[in-house]
Tab-separated table of C-alpha atoms in Angstrom:
chain	number	residue	atom	x	y	z
A	1	MET	CA	-0.224	22.450	15.535
A	2	ALA	CA	-2.822	21.846	12.985
A	3	GLU	CA	-6.527	21.775	13.789
A	4	GLN	CA	-7.673	18.209	15.265
A	5	ARG	CA	-8.735	16.283	12.295
A	6	LEU	CA	-12.568	14.705	12.388
A	7	THR	CA	-12.513	11.028	11.119
A	8	VAL	CA	-15.526	9.057	10.608
A	9	ILE	CA	-15.700	5.446	10.741
A	10	THR	CA	-18.624	3.238	9.882
A	11	GLY	CA	-19.438	-0.076	11.491
A	12	ALA	CA	-16.701	0.801	14.117
A	13	ALA	CA	-18.600	-0.420	16.942
A	14	ARG	CA	-16.449	-3.627	17.004
A	15	GLY	CA	-14.201	-5.450	15.261
A	16	ILE	CA	-11.670	-3.910	12.571
A	17	GLY	CA	-13.383	-0.826	12.653
A	18	GLU	CA	-12.920	-0.579	16.522
A	19	THR	CA	-9.493	-1.214	16.234
A	20	ILE	CA	-9.092	1.601	13.429
A	21	ALA	CA	-11.057	3.895	15.745
A	22	HIS	CA	-8.476	3.459	18.207
A	23	ARG	CA	-5.569	3.969	16.136
A	24	PHE	CA	-6.770	7.200	14.937
A	25	VAL	CA	-7.636	8.368	18.065
A	26	ASN	CA	-3.941	7.643	19.206
A	27	GLY	CA	-2.745	9.612	16.303
A	28	GLY	CA	-4.627	12.590	17.605
A	29	ASP	CA	-8.029	12.567	15.433
A	30	LYS	CA	-11.335	13.108	16.950
A	31	VAL	CA	-13.257	10.012	15.856
A	32	VAL	CA	-16.937	9.485	14.837
A	33	ILE	CA	-18.383	5.869	14.972
A	34	GLY	CA	-21.563	5.152	13.239
A	35	ASP	CA	-23.133	1.775	13.518
A	36	VAL	CA	-26.409	0.226	14.035
A	37	LEU	CA	-24.958	-1.499	17.388
A	38	ASP	CA	-25.934	1.455	19.660
A	39	ASP	CA	-24.733	-0.159	22.939
A	40	VAL	CA	-21.559	-1.372	21.764
A	41	GLY	CA	-20.881	1.490	19.766
A	42	SER	CA	-21.391	3.640	23.125
A	43	GLU	CA	-19.119	1.440	25.066
A	44	THR	CA	-16.465	1.873	22.472
A	45	VAL	CA	-16.660	5.461	22.700
A	46	ALA	CA	-16.766	5.382	26.369
A	47	ALA	CA	-13.535	3.404	26.418
A	48	ILE	CA	-12.049	5.830	24.156
A	49	GLU	CA	-12.947	8.759	26.308
A	50	ALA	CA	-11.836	7.094	29.359
A	51	ALA	CA	-8.359	6.882	28.019
A	52	GLY	CA	-8.314	10.435	27.226
A	53	GLY	CA	-9.205	10.252	23.417
A	54	SER	CA	-12.149	12.487	21.606
A	55	ALA	CA	-14.886	10.240	19.974
A	56	ALA	CA	-18.557	10.398	19.431
A	57	TYR	CA	-21.290	7.522	18.551
A	58	TYR	CA	-24.035	8.000	16.248
A	59	THR	CA	-26.333	5.716	14.986
A	60	LEU	CA	-26.007	4.739	11.087
A	61	ASP	CA	-27.797	2.402	8.882
A	62	VAL	CA	-25.783	2.238	5.897
A	63	THR	CA	-28.606	0.612	3.992
A	64	ASP	CA	-30.908	3.540	4.535
A	65	GLU	CA	-30.090	6.736	2.299
A	66	ALA	CA	-31.716	8.969	4.655
A	67	SER	CA	-30.010	7.629	7.605
A	68	VAL	CA	-26.704	8.100	5.685
A	69	ASN	CA	-27.297	11.783	4.518
A	70	GLY	CA	-28.741	12.712	7.954
A	71	PHE	CA	-25.698	11.258	9.671
A	72	ILE	CA	-23.245	13.426	7.764
A	73	ASP	CA	-25.107	16.606	8.112
A	74	GLN	CA	-25.742	15.792	11.682
A	75	VAL	CA	-22.007	15.088	12.256
A	76	GLU	CA	-20.723	18.047	10.468
A	77	GLN	CA	-22.916	20.239	12.216
A	78	ASP	CA	-22.102	18.914	15.602
A	79	HIS	CA	-18.337	18.823	15.002
A	80	ARG	CA	-16.548	20.085	11.993
A	81	PRO	CA	-16.042	19.374	8.004
A	82	ILE	CA	-15.130	15.567	7.843
A	83	ASP	CA	-11.696	15.160	7.059
A	84	VAL	CA	-11.590	11.437	6.694
A	85	PHE	CA	-14.362	8.875	5.791
A	86	ILE	CA	-13.566	5.352	6.334
A	87	ASN	CA	-16.025	2.876	5.042
A	88	ASN	CA	-15.658	-0.340	6.979
A	89	ALA	CA	-19.299	-1.379	7.999
A	90	GLY	CA	-19.750	-4.907	6.374
A	91	ILE	CA	-21.214	-8.462	6.815
A	92	MET	CA	-20.002	-11.579	5.923
A	93	GLN	CA	-21.960	-14.439	4.031
A	94	ASP	CA	-22.245	-17.975	4.840
A	95	GLY	CA	-20.196	-20.163	2.800
A	96	LEU	CA	-22.720	-21.458	0.478
A	97	THR	CA	-22.830	-22.198	-3.283
A	98	ILE	CA	-24.923	-19.933	-5.565
A	99	GLU	CA	-28.027	-22.242	-5.728
A	100	GLU	CA	-27.820	-22.492	-1.918
A	101	LEU	CA	-27.496	-19.119	-1.163
A	102	PRO	CA	-31.008	-17.616	-0.612
A	103	MET	CA	-31.429	-14.103	-2.609
A	104	GLU	CA	-32.395	-12.314	0.619
A	105	HIS	CA	-29.069	-13.113	1.714
A	106	HIS	CA	-27.283	-12.151	-1.406
A	107	ASP	CA	-29.147	-8.878	-1.389
A	108	ARG	CA	-28.339	-8.228	2.112
A	109	VAL	CA	-24.769	-8.496	1.647
A	110	TRP	CA	-24.597	-6.338	-1.447
A	111	ASP	CA	-26.780	-3.770	0.552
A	112	VAL	CA	-24.397	-3.444	3.137
A	113	ASP	CA	-20.814	-4.347	1.605
A	114	TYR	CA	-21.112	-2.338	-1.683
A	115	ARG	CA	-24.672	-0.013	-1.880
A	116	GLY	CA	-23.422	1.202	1.838
A	117	VAL	CA	-20.450	2.220	0.689
A	118	TYR	CA	-21.740	3.745	-2.641
A	119	LEU	CA	-24.340	5.766	-0.658
A	120	CYS	CA	-21.784	7.066	1.946
A	121	CYS	CA	-19.355	7.988	-0.793
A	122	ARG	CA	-22.211	9.710	-2.703
A	123	SER	CA	-22.970	11.985	0.373
A	124	ILE	CA	-19.584	12.970	1.248
A	125	VAL	CA	-17.861	13.217	-2.216
A	126	PRO	CA	-19.398	16.573	-3.075
A	127	ARG	CA	-18.756	18.241	0.336
A	128	MET	CA	-15.108	17.226	0.267
A	129	LYS	CA	-14.831	18.222	-3.386
A	130	ALA	CA	-16.117	21.555	-2.338
A	131	ARG	CA	-13.561	21.875	0.186
A	132	ASN	CA	-10.641	20.523	-2.209
A	133	GLN	CA	-9.801	18.371	0.693
A	134	GLY	CA	-10.537	15.095	2.363
A	135	VAL	CA	-9.519	11.239	2.033
A	136	ILE	CA	-11.769	8.313	1.859
A	137	ALA	CA	-10.586	4.860	2.597
A	138	ASN	CA	-12.709	1.630	2.172
A	139	VAL	CA	-12.370	-1.620	3.477
A	140	ALA	CA	-11.947	-4.224	0.800
A	141	SER	CA	-10.953	-7.746	1.069
A	142	LEU	CA	-8.625	-10.042	-0.085
A	143	TYR	CA	-11.726	-12.030	-1.345
A	144	GLY	CA	-12.456	-9.063	-3.533
A	145	MET	CA	-9.109	-9.537	-5.376
A	146	ARG	CA	-9.495	-13.498	-6.381
A	147	PRO	CA	-12.447	-15.767	-6.813
A	148	TYR	CA	-13.391	-17.081	-3.546
A	149	ALA	CA	-16.236	-19.614	-2.974
A	150	VAL	CA	-18.440	-16.616	-1.226
A	151	THR	CA	-20.716	-15.695	-4.228
A	152	ALA	CA	-22.203	-12.535	-2.691
A	153	TYR	CA	-19.296	-11.103	-0.724
A	154	SER	CA	-16.544	-11.751	-2.973
A	155	PRO	CA	-18.091	-9.982	-5.942
A	156	ALA	CA	-19.292	-7.078	-3.551
A	157	LYS	CA	-15.905	-6.424	-2.461
A	158	THR	CA	-14.548	-6.580	-6.051
A	159	ALA	CA	-17.201	-3.788	-6.634
A	160	VAL	CA	-15.868	-1.893	-3.846
A	161	ILE	CA	-12.201	-2.095	-5.240
A	162	ALA	CA	-13.706	-0.797	-8.414
A	163	LEU	CA	-15.492	1.984	-7.300
A	164	THR	CA	-12.488	3.193	-4.991
A	165	GLN	CA	-10.596	3.641	-8.267
A	166	ILE	CA	-13.178	5.313	-10.179
A	167	LEU	CA	-13.604	7.624	-7.176
A	168	ALA	CA	-10.118	8.177	-7.020
A	169	ALA	CA	-10.069	9.427	-10.476
A	170	GLU	CA	-13.164	11.671	-10.140
A	171	CYS	CA	-11.935	13.269	-7.074
A	172	GLY	CA	-8.234	13.591	-7.812
A	173	PRO	CA	-8.730	16.974	-9.332
A	174	HIS	CA	-10.315	17.844	-6.079
A	175	ASN	CA	-7.514	16.986	-4.092
A	176	VAL	CA	-9.516	14.251	-2.780
A	177	ARG	CA	-7.774	10.841	-2.153
A	178	VAL	CA	-9.796	7.461	-2.273
A	179	ASN	CA	-7.883	4.168	-1.406
A	180	SER	CA	-8.995	0.755	-0.415
A	181	VAL	CA	-7.182	-1.869	2.155
A	182	SER	CA	-7.894	-5.396	1.355
A	183	PRO	CA	-7.231	-7.337	4.770
A	184	GLY	CA	-7.206	-11.223	4.306
A	185	TYR	CA	-7.204	-13.654	7.309
A	186	VAL	CA	-7.643	-11.233	10.029
A	187	HIS	CA	-8.085	-12.447	13.428
A	188	THR	CA	-11.142	-10.925	14.356
A	189	PRO	CA	-13.310	-11.502	17.491
A	190	GLN	CA	-16.088	-12.981	14.929
A	191	MET	CA	-13.209	-15.087	13.265
A	192	GLN	CA	-12.222	-16.605	16.913
A	193	ASP	CA	-15.912	-17.292	17.351
A	194	ARG	CA	-15.777	-19.408	14.073
A	195	PHE	CA	-12.784	-21.148	15.264
A	196	ASP	CA	-14.337	-21.924	18.639
A	197	ARG	CA	-17.563	-23.072	17.008
A	198	GLY	CA	-15.560	-25.277	14.389
A	199	ILE	CA	-16.781	-23.834	11.525
A	200	ARG	CA	-13.346	-22.794	10.523
A	201	LYS	CA	-9.908	-24.374	11.311
A	202	ILE	CA	-6.860	-22.229	12.181
A	203	GLU	CA	-4.181	-24.559	10.878
A	204	PRO	CA	-5.021	-24.410	7.122
A	205	MET	CA	-5.251	-20.411	7.304
A	206	LEU	CA	-2.013	-20.388	8.948
A	207	LYS	CA	-0.281	-22.357	5.990
A	208	ASP	CA	-1.868	-20.169	3.470
A	209	ALA	CA	-0.176	-17.168	4.800
A	210	ALA	CA	3.723	-16.744	3.635
A	211	LEU	CA	4.229	-15.503	6.779
A	212	GLY	CA	2.486	-18.231	8.402
A	213	ARG	CA	0.162	-16.116	11.069
A	214	LEU	CA	-2.907	-14.442	10.858
A	215	THR	CA	-3.343	-10.875	10.317
A	216	GLU	CA	-3.988	-8.837	13.587
A	217	MET	CA	-6.613	-6.120	13.509
A	218	GLN	CA	-3.722	-3.580	14.316
A	219	ASP	CA	-2.061	-4.410	11.265
A	220	VAL	CA	-5.093	-3.307	9.261
A	221	ALA	CA	-5.467	-0.316	11.269
A	222	GLU	CA	-1.793	0.779	10.581
A	223	ALA	CA	-2.207	0.564	6.808
A	224	PHE	CA	-5.234	2.575	7.064
A	225	TRP	CA	-3.692	5.372	9.511
A	226	PHE	CA	-0.576	5.481	6.611
A	227	LEU	CA	-2.843	5.751	3.832
A	228	CYS	CA	-5.123	8.468	5.411
A	229	SER	CA	-1.969	10.541	6.492
A	230	ASP	CA	-0.425	13.163	4.568
A	231	ARG	CA	2.587	11.013	4.093
A	232	ALA	CA	0.530	9.367	1.558
A	233	LYS	CA	-0.425	12.342	-0.046
A	234	ALA	CA	0.878	11.069	-3.525
A	235	ILE	CA	-1.074	7.659	-3.092
A	236	THR	CA	-4.673	7.522	-4.613
A	237	GLY	CA	-6.582	4.813	-6.399
A	238	THR	CA	-4.764	1.952	-4.874
A	239	ASN	CA	-5.816	-1.091	-2.780
A	240	LEU	CA	-3.619	-2.338	-0.430
A	241	PRO	CA	-3.366	-6.122	0.716
A	242	VAL	CA	-2.644	-6.651	4.303
A	243	ASP	CA	-2.715	-10.369	4.328
A	244	CYS	CA	0.552	-11.821	5.637
A	245	GLY	CA	1.131	-12.873	2.272
A	246	VAL	CA	-1.846	-15.137	1.655
A	247	LEU	CA	-2.497	-13.712	-2.135
A	248	VAL	CA	1.209	-14.485	-3.277
A	249	ALA	CA	1.637	-17.741	-1.141
A	250	THR	CA	-1.688	-19.298	-2.445
A	251	PRO	CA	-0.187	-19.650	-6.070
A	252	TYR	CA	3.296	-20.320	-4.906
A	253	LYS	CA	2.371	-23.243	-2.894
A	254	ALA	CA	0.070	-24.645	-5.510
A	255	TYR	CA	2.809	-25.296	-8.024
A	256	PRO	CA	3.763	-28.966	-7.980
A	257	SER	CA	6.957	-29.587	-6.338
B	1	MET	CA	15.202	1.294	21.593
B	2	ALA	CA	15.828	-1.105	19.537
B	3	ASP	CA	19.213	-1.621	17.856
B	4	GLN	CA	19.929	0.805	14.722
B	5	ARG	CA	18.548	-0.862	11.796
B	6	ILE	CA	21.046	-1.019	8.779
B	7	THR	CA	19.485	-0.479	5.371
B	8	VAL	CA	21.228	-0.645	2.171
B	9	VAL	CA	20.075	1.215	-0.706
B	10	THR	CA	21.255	0.420	-3.992
B	11	GLY	CA	21.424	3.471	-6.413
B	12	GLY	CA	21.128	5.764	-3.420
B	13	ALA	CA	23.245	8.432	-4.811
B	14	SER	CA	20.342	9.980	-6.730
B	15	GLY	CA	16.621	10.100	-7.476
B	16	ILE	CA	14.327	7.681	-5.634
B	17	GLY	CA	16.990	6.044	-3.848
B	18	ARG	CA	18.500	9.212	-2.685
B	19	GLY	CA	14.895	10.079	-1.265
B	20	ALA	CA	14.720	6.631	0.361
B	21	ALA	CA	18.143	7.043	1.728
B	22	LEU	CA	17.333	10.389	3.441
B	23	ARG	CA	14.061	9.311	4.657
B	24	GLN	CA	15.382	5.873	6.192
B	25	ALA	CA	18.133	7.993	7.998
B	26	LYS	CA	15.621	10.163	9.155
B	27	GLY	CA	13.788	7.415	10.657
B	28	SER	CA	17.118	6.640	12.268
B	29	ASP	CA	18.187	3.936	10.044
B	30	PHE	CA	22.328	3.644	9.484
B	31	VAL	CA	22.127	3.862	5.885
B	32	VAL	CA	24.727	2.275	3.175
B	33	ILE	CA	24.460	4.026	0.133
B	34	ALA	CA	25.766	1.504	-2.853
B	35	ASP	CA	26.061	3.108	-6.161
B	36	ILE	CA	28.555	3.647	-9.097
B	37	ASP	CA	28.055	7.526	-8.711
B	38	GLN	CA	30.438	8.436	-6.223
B	39	ALA	CA	30.215	12.171	-5.874
B	40	GLY	CA	26.278	11.977	-6.181
B	41	ALA	CA	26.625	9.405	-3.443
B	42	GLU	CA	28.860	11.360	-1.292
B	43	SER	CA	26.246	14.385	-1.770
B	44	THR	CA	23.657	12.285	-0.297
B	45	VAL	CA	25.803	11.023	2.485
B	46	ALA	CA	26.302	14.857	3.249
B	47	ASP	CA	22.789	15.677	3.268
B	48	VAL	CA	21.897	12.800	5.265
B	49	GLU	CA	24.680	13.918	7.797
B	50	ALA	CA	23.378	17.682	7.800
B	51	ASP	CA	19.732	16.195	8.741
B	52	GLY	CA	21.499	14.544	11.697
B	53	GLY	CA	21.612	11.154	10.205
B	54	GLN	CA	24.117	8.247	9.580
B	55	ALA	CA	25.102	7.216	6.046
B	56	VAL	CA	28.362	5.721	4.108
B	57	PHE	CA	28.965	5.392	0.716
B	58	ARG	CA	30.028	1.952	-0.969
B	59	HIS	CA	30.950	1.583	-4.532
B	60	CYS	CA	28.698	-1.064	-5.968
B	61	ASP	CA	27.736	-1.807	-9.615
B	62	VAL	CA	24.700	-4.148	-9.471
B	63	ALA	CA	25.481	-5.328	-12.837
B	64	ASP	CA	28.426	-7.213	-11.763
B	65	ASP	CA	27.825	-10.044	-9.327
B	66	ALA	CA	31.074	-10.033	-7.646
B	67	GLN	CA	30.345	-6.452	-6.731
B	68	ILE	CA	27.001	-7.381	-4.984
B	69	SER	CA	28.287	-10.283	-2.814
B	70	GLY	CA	31.182	-7.988	-1.874
B	71	LEU	CA	29.296	-5.432	-0.803
B	72	PHE	CA	26.938	-7.233	1.498
B	73	GLU	CA	29.756	-9.047	2.917
B	74	ALA	CA	31.645	-5.696	3.539
B	75	VAL	CA	28.736	-4.318	5.073
B	76	GLU	CA	27.983	-7.054	7.451
B	77	ARG	CA	31.586	-7.213	8.551
B	78	ASP	CA	31.946	-3.675	8.997
B	79	GLN	CA	28.329	-2.355	9.975
B	80	GLY	CA	26.640	-5.538	10.926
B	81	PRO	CA	23.583	-7.601	9.873
B	82	ILE	CA	21.682	-5.617	6.644
B	83	ASP	CA	17.964	-5.540	8.134
B	84	VAL	CA	16.513	-3.687	5.052
B	85	LEU	CA	17.506	-4.010	1.391
B	86	ILE	CA	16.171	-1.299	-1.002
B	87	ASN	CA	16.641	-2.131	-4.675
B	88	SER	CA	16.732	1.287	-6.565
B	89	ALA	CA	19.473	1.189	-8.757
B	90	GLY	CA	18.113	1.310	-12.240
B	91	LEU	CA	18.570	2.802	-15.372
B	92	LEU	CA	15.490	4.519	-17.846
B	93	GLN	CA	15.131	4.126	-21.518
B	94	ASN	CA	13.903	6.380	-24.134
B	95	PRO	CA	10.528	5.521	-25.692
B	96	MET	CA	10.909	3.873	-29.219
B	97	PRO	CA	9.728	0.944	-31.059
B	98	ILE	CA	11.409	-2.592	-30.462
B	99	GLU	CA	13.098	-2.697	-33.852
B	100	GLU	CA	14.977	0.526	-32.863
B	101	THR	CA	15.677	-0.318	-29.620
B	102	THR	CA	19.375	-1.642	-29.975
B	103	MET	CA	20.015	-4.866	-28.301
B	104	GLU	CA	23.105	-3.150	-26.347
B	105	ASP	CA	20.401	-0.792	-24.929
B	106	TYR	CA	18.065	-3.709	-24.228
B	107	ASP	CA	20.991	-5.930	-22.468
B	108	ARG	CA	22.235	-2.648	-20.350
B	109	VAL	CA	18.785	-2.021	-19.065
B	110	HIS	CA	18.093	-5.621	-18.193
B	111	ALA	CA	21.540	-6.273	-16.882
B	112	VAL	CA	20.880	-3.465	-14.101
B	113	ASN	CA	16.759	-3.406	-13.709
B	114	VAL	CA	16.091	-6.989	-13.546
B	115	ARG	CA	19.393	-9.381	-13.571
B	116	GLY	CA	21.188	-6.499	-10.872
B	117	LEU	CA	17.994	-6.604	-8.786
B	118	TYR	CA	17.724	-10.709	-8.946
B	119	VAL	CA	21.363	-10.951	-7.716
B	120	CYS	CA	20.956	-8.794	-4.809
B	121	CYS	CA	17.799	-10.509	-3.801
B	122	ARG	CA	19.578	-13.895	-4.319
B	123	GLU	CA	22.665	-12.843	-2.295
B	124	ILE	CA	20.580	-11.141	0.524
B	125	ALA	CA	18.091	-14.037	0.781
B	126	PRO	CA	19.825	-16.711	2.763
B	127	ARG	CA	21.341	-13.990	5.061
B	128	MET	CA	18.127	-12.600	5.856
B	129	GLN	CA	16.537	-16.130	6.235
B	130	GLU	CA	19.144	-17.747	8.417
B	131	ARG	CA	18.611	-14.530	10.671
B	132	ARG	CA	14.759	-15.196	10.484
B	133	ARG	CA	14.541	-11.435	9.777
B	134	GLY	CA	14.751	-8.892	6.964
B	135	VAL	CA	12.829	-6.427	4.537
B	136	ILE	CA	13.308	-6.476	0.926
B	137	LEU	CA	11.871	-3.371	-1.160
B	138	ASN	CA	12.045	-3.114	-4.727
B	139	ILE	CA	11.581	-0.208	-6.968
B	140	ALA	CA	8.738	-1.316	-9.643
B	141	SER	CA	7.184	1.325	-11.843
B	142	ASN	CA	3.736	2.327	-13.287
B	143	THR	CA	5.158	0.305	-16.315
B	144	SER	CA	4.854	-2.741	-14.316
B	145	LEU	CA	1.176	-2.397	-14.650
B	146	ARG	CA	0.501	-0.793	-18.082
B	147	ALA	CA	1.724	-0.790	-21.540
B	148	PHE	CA	4.053	1.957	-22.684
B	149	PRO	CA	6.418	2.108	-25.893
B	150	LEU	CA	9.483	0.848	-23.336
B	151	THR	CA	10.063	-2.512	-24.631
B	152	ALA	CA	13.182	-2.800	-22.624
B	153	TYR	CA	12.313	-0.906	-19.168
B	154	GLY	CA	8.531	-2.006	-19.198
B	155	PRO	CA	8.710	-5.848	-19.305
B	156	GLY	CA	11.890	-5.532	-16.807
B	157	LYS	CA	9.683	-3.662	-14.162
B	158	ALA	CA	6.981	-6.037	-14.518
B	159	ALA	CA	9.575	-8.738	-13.921
B	160	VAL	CA	10.208	-7.046	-10.621
B	161	MET	CA	6.769	-6.832	-9.523
B	162	ALA	CA	6.461	-10.684	-10.434
B	163	LEU	CA	9.896	-11.563	-8.756
B	164	THR	CA	8.540	-9.466	-5.813
B	165	GLU	CA	5.513	-11.673	-5.215
B	166	ILE	CA	7.299	-15.009	-5.826
B	167	LEU	CA	10.141	-13.985	-3.085
B	168	ALA	CA	7.283	-12.844	-0.735
B	169	ALA	CA	5.796	-16.184	-0.723
B	170	GLU	CA	9.338	-17.950	-0.916
B	171	LEU	CA	10.769	-15.951	2.252
B	172	GLY	CA	7.699	-15.911	3.945
B	173	PRO	CA	8.259	-18.678	6.114
B	174	TYR	CA	11.660	-17.212	7.242
B	175	TYR	CA	9.762	-13.988	8.439
B	176	VAL	CA	11.423	-11.703	5.459
B	177	ARG	CA	8.919	-9.629	3.874
B	178	VAL	CA	9.436	-8.486	-0.004
B	179	ASN	CA	7.196	-5.677	-1.512
B	180	ALA	CA	7.623	-2.927	-3.914
B	181	VAL	CA	6.391	0.500	-5.135
B	182	ALA	CA	5.246	1.454	-8.374
B	183	PRO	CA	5.861	5.162	-8.719
B	184	THR	CA	4.492	7.025	-11.912
B	185	ALA	CA	6.965	9.523	-13.651
B	186	CYS	CA	8.978	11.013	-10.838
B	187	LEU	CA	11.029	14.386	-10.925
B	188	THR	CA	14.394	12.585	-10.697
B	189	PRO	CA	17.455	13.825	-12.444
B	190	PRO	CA	17.102	11.647	-15.432
B	191	LEU	CA	13.528	13.038	-15.969
B	192	GLN	CA	14.570	16.465	-15.348
B	193	ALA	CA	17.135	16.060	-17.662
B	194	ARG	CA	14.396	14.771	-20.346
B	195	ILE	CA	12.401	17.938	-19.363
B	196	ASP	CA	15.098	20.315	-19.690
B	197	ALA	CA	16.127	19.044	-23.180
B	198	GLY	CA	12.547	19.543	-24.361
B	199	GLU	CA	11.788	15.711	-24.693
B	200	ARG	CA	9.402	15.791	-21.960
B	201	ASP	CA	6.636	18.287	-20.921
B	202	TYR	CA	6.529	18.977	-17.385
B	203	ASP	CA	2.846	20.117	-17.509
B	204	MET	CA	1.908	17.186	-19.480
B	205	ILE	CA	3.302	14.697	-16.750
B	206	VAL	CA	1.153	16.369	-14.086
B	207	ALA	CA	-1.956	16.491	-16.287
B	208	ASN	CA	-1.482	12.740	-16.495
B	209	ASN	CA	-2.144	12.379	-12.551
B	210	ALA	CA	-5.595	12.127	-11.114
B	211	ILE	CA	-4.382	14.732	-8.530
B	212	PRO	CA	-2.248	17.245	-10.778
B	213	LYS	CA	0.895	17.214	-8.914
B	214	MET	CA	4.378	16.279	-9.946
B	215	LEU	CA	5.593	12.979	-8.040
B	216	MET	CA	8.614	13.804	-6.262
B	217	PRO	CA	11.098	11.295	-4.682
B	218	GLU	CA	10.101	12.100	-1.184
B	219	ASP	CA	6.569	10.930	-1.908
B	220	VAL	CA	7.757	7.686	-2.828
B	221	ALA	CA	10.161	7.651	-0.047
B	222	GLU	CA	7.123	7.888	2.386
B	223	GLY	CA	5.648	4.635	0.924
B	224	ILE	CA	9.074	2.774	0.964
B	225	PHE	CA	9.625	3.682	4.866
B	226	PHE	CA	6.057	2.584	5.526
B	227	LEU	CA	6.477	-0.539	3.751
B	228	CYS	CA	9.883	-1.112	5.447
B	229	SER	CA	8.796	-0.438	8.986
B	230	ASP	CA	7.138	-2.758	11.448
B	231	ARG	CA	3.753	-0.942	11.199
B	232	ALA	CA	3.730	-3.024	7.901
B	233	LYS	CA	4.730	-6.437	9.422
B	234	ALA	CA	1.542	-8.245	7.852
B	235	LEU	CA	2.343	-6.842	4.392
B	236	THR	CA	4.321	-8.822	2.035
B	237	GLY	CA	4.155	-9.617	-1.715
B	238	VAL	CA	2.358	-6.079	-2.536
B	239	THR	CA	3.218	-3.410	-5.093
B	240	LEU	CA	1.955	-0.270	-3.831
B	241	PRO	CA	1.464	2.565	-6.606
B	242	VAL	CA	2.532	5.857	-5.511
B	243	ASP	CA	1.215	7.770	-8.557
B	244	TYR	CA	-0.938	10.892	-7.462
B	245	GLY	CA	-3.508	8.421	-9.099
B	246	TRP	CA	-2.032	8.065	-12.676
B	247	GLN	CA	-3.218	4.495	-12.983
B	248	VAL	CA	-6.773	5.237	-12.151
B	249	TRP	CA	-6.658	8.393	-14.343
B	250	LEU	CA	-5.703	7.004	-17.621
B	251	SER	CA	-8.588	5.070	-18.168
B	252	TYR	CA	-11.268	7.109	-16.275
B	253	ARG	CA	-10.260	10.220	-18.399
B	254	ALA	CA	-10.163	7.977	-21.649
B	255	TYR	CA	-14.055	7.395	-21.210
B	256	PRO	CA	-16.159	9.564	-23.858
B	257	SER	CA	-17.961	12.411	-22.080
């Protein structure tokens, strides 16, 4: 068998990133989690190790260039060259109009959701290029594919998709693949919290999805697992929606009947 | 283990259809190869069996409505309910201006690539809807996404992508998923023949991809296999490019340096 792959996942202390971490560990990878949530992240690693998997936690603030560079240096020094890098760290914005959304909130969203991805790519790309090997996968969003009423988050995710395509072209000659996954209407603990607090309602979301259900975090993790595997060796520069068909059902259902 | 899935592959005698038939059978599906090329189909069946899989050949010209309904009826009578339909039957055209494309050529390409696929979907949809279960996978193309001097083939493949999205919305409430793959130039027998005849240049095709490799039917088959599997149960209405980064490379390298 080949040597164990090393997969780094940012923001994987909890949520979708945590689920991706479990999926990659189950597939046989060693997983490094980089996050600002030290306690939660350490618990996630402990749970993986208790189940017989291999994982490690590092503090990583993707908005801080020194933190990003130091993290990647340290991980490669402590373990091995990073084979797979998953940019998952992200924050959501409140549903406010452009004039209502404070610029501090806008800037914070871009700092984490786009600039953080950019910084991580900027740091990992030269290493992967030099090794002529590597896979980068970004968490984009359904909201990055269509104009949803989140004026900071939606354009930032569109930018992630654009960067994914550009880097796929730039890194292709070096045999490095770059793809993104666009989850939509995912049943995360944060989403459940919004349901519980009455900020979002589940029924209209179920109606929006062609398959009539919310996307599970595991569904997203499976797409990442496939795209980062050698079975997808011919796939680069793509953005794969995992949304139970929200993208297609939205216009379909809007047509007068 | 669950019951063995029954997968029908139109155009399964050669090229991407053959690759898909081999991959699905390796994944333990029972594969029905529907094609007009009996010799090719029997050779694919033999290859499936040599690999320990199960497949049968059934003659079907997708340009003939009656043969399509007859195919599904016969398969479901003899083998059982069809779980997966892979619409791979297709014709290629030579590049030429619209006025030089004969209407006979146009009609033939349309009859197979668009109308044939439409009828296949139209015939399988009620069966899958009634069972609340099923997967349809269409072979789109990079010509679905960008303009080429293929006025018959290109818009036809764009139509396949459009139909994929519409049917995903329409069949989603019945838990039937509909997706597509969009391969770039793939080393199939028609492409090999054009390379042998000096009409296409192997090296130039490879140079058109961000990752400079020739796309092979088995690469496309892996994308198909994932989309048709339960691991992709939240994916419907997507068109997944499998192209070694062809799509992103096209614009990236066109920018002045």
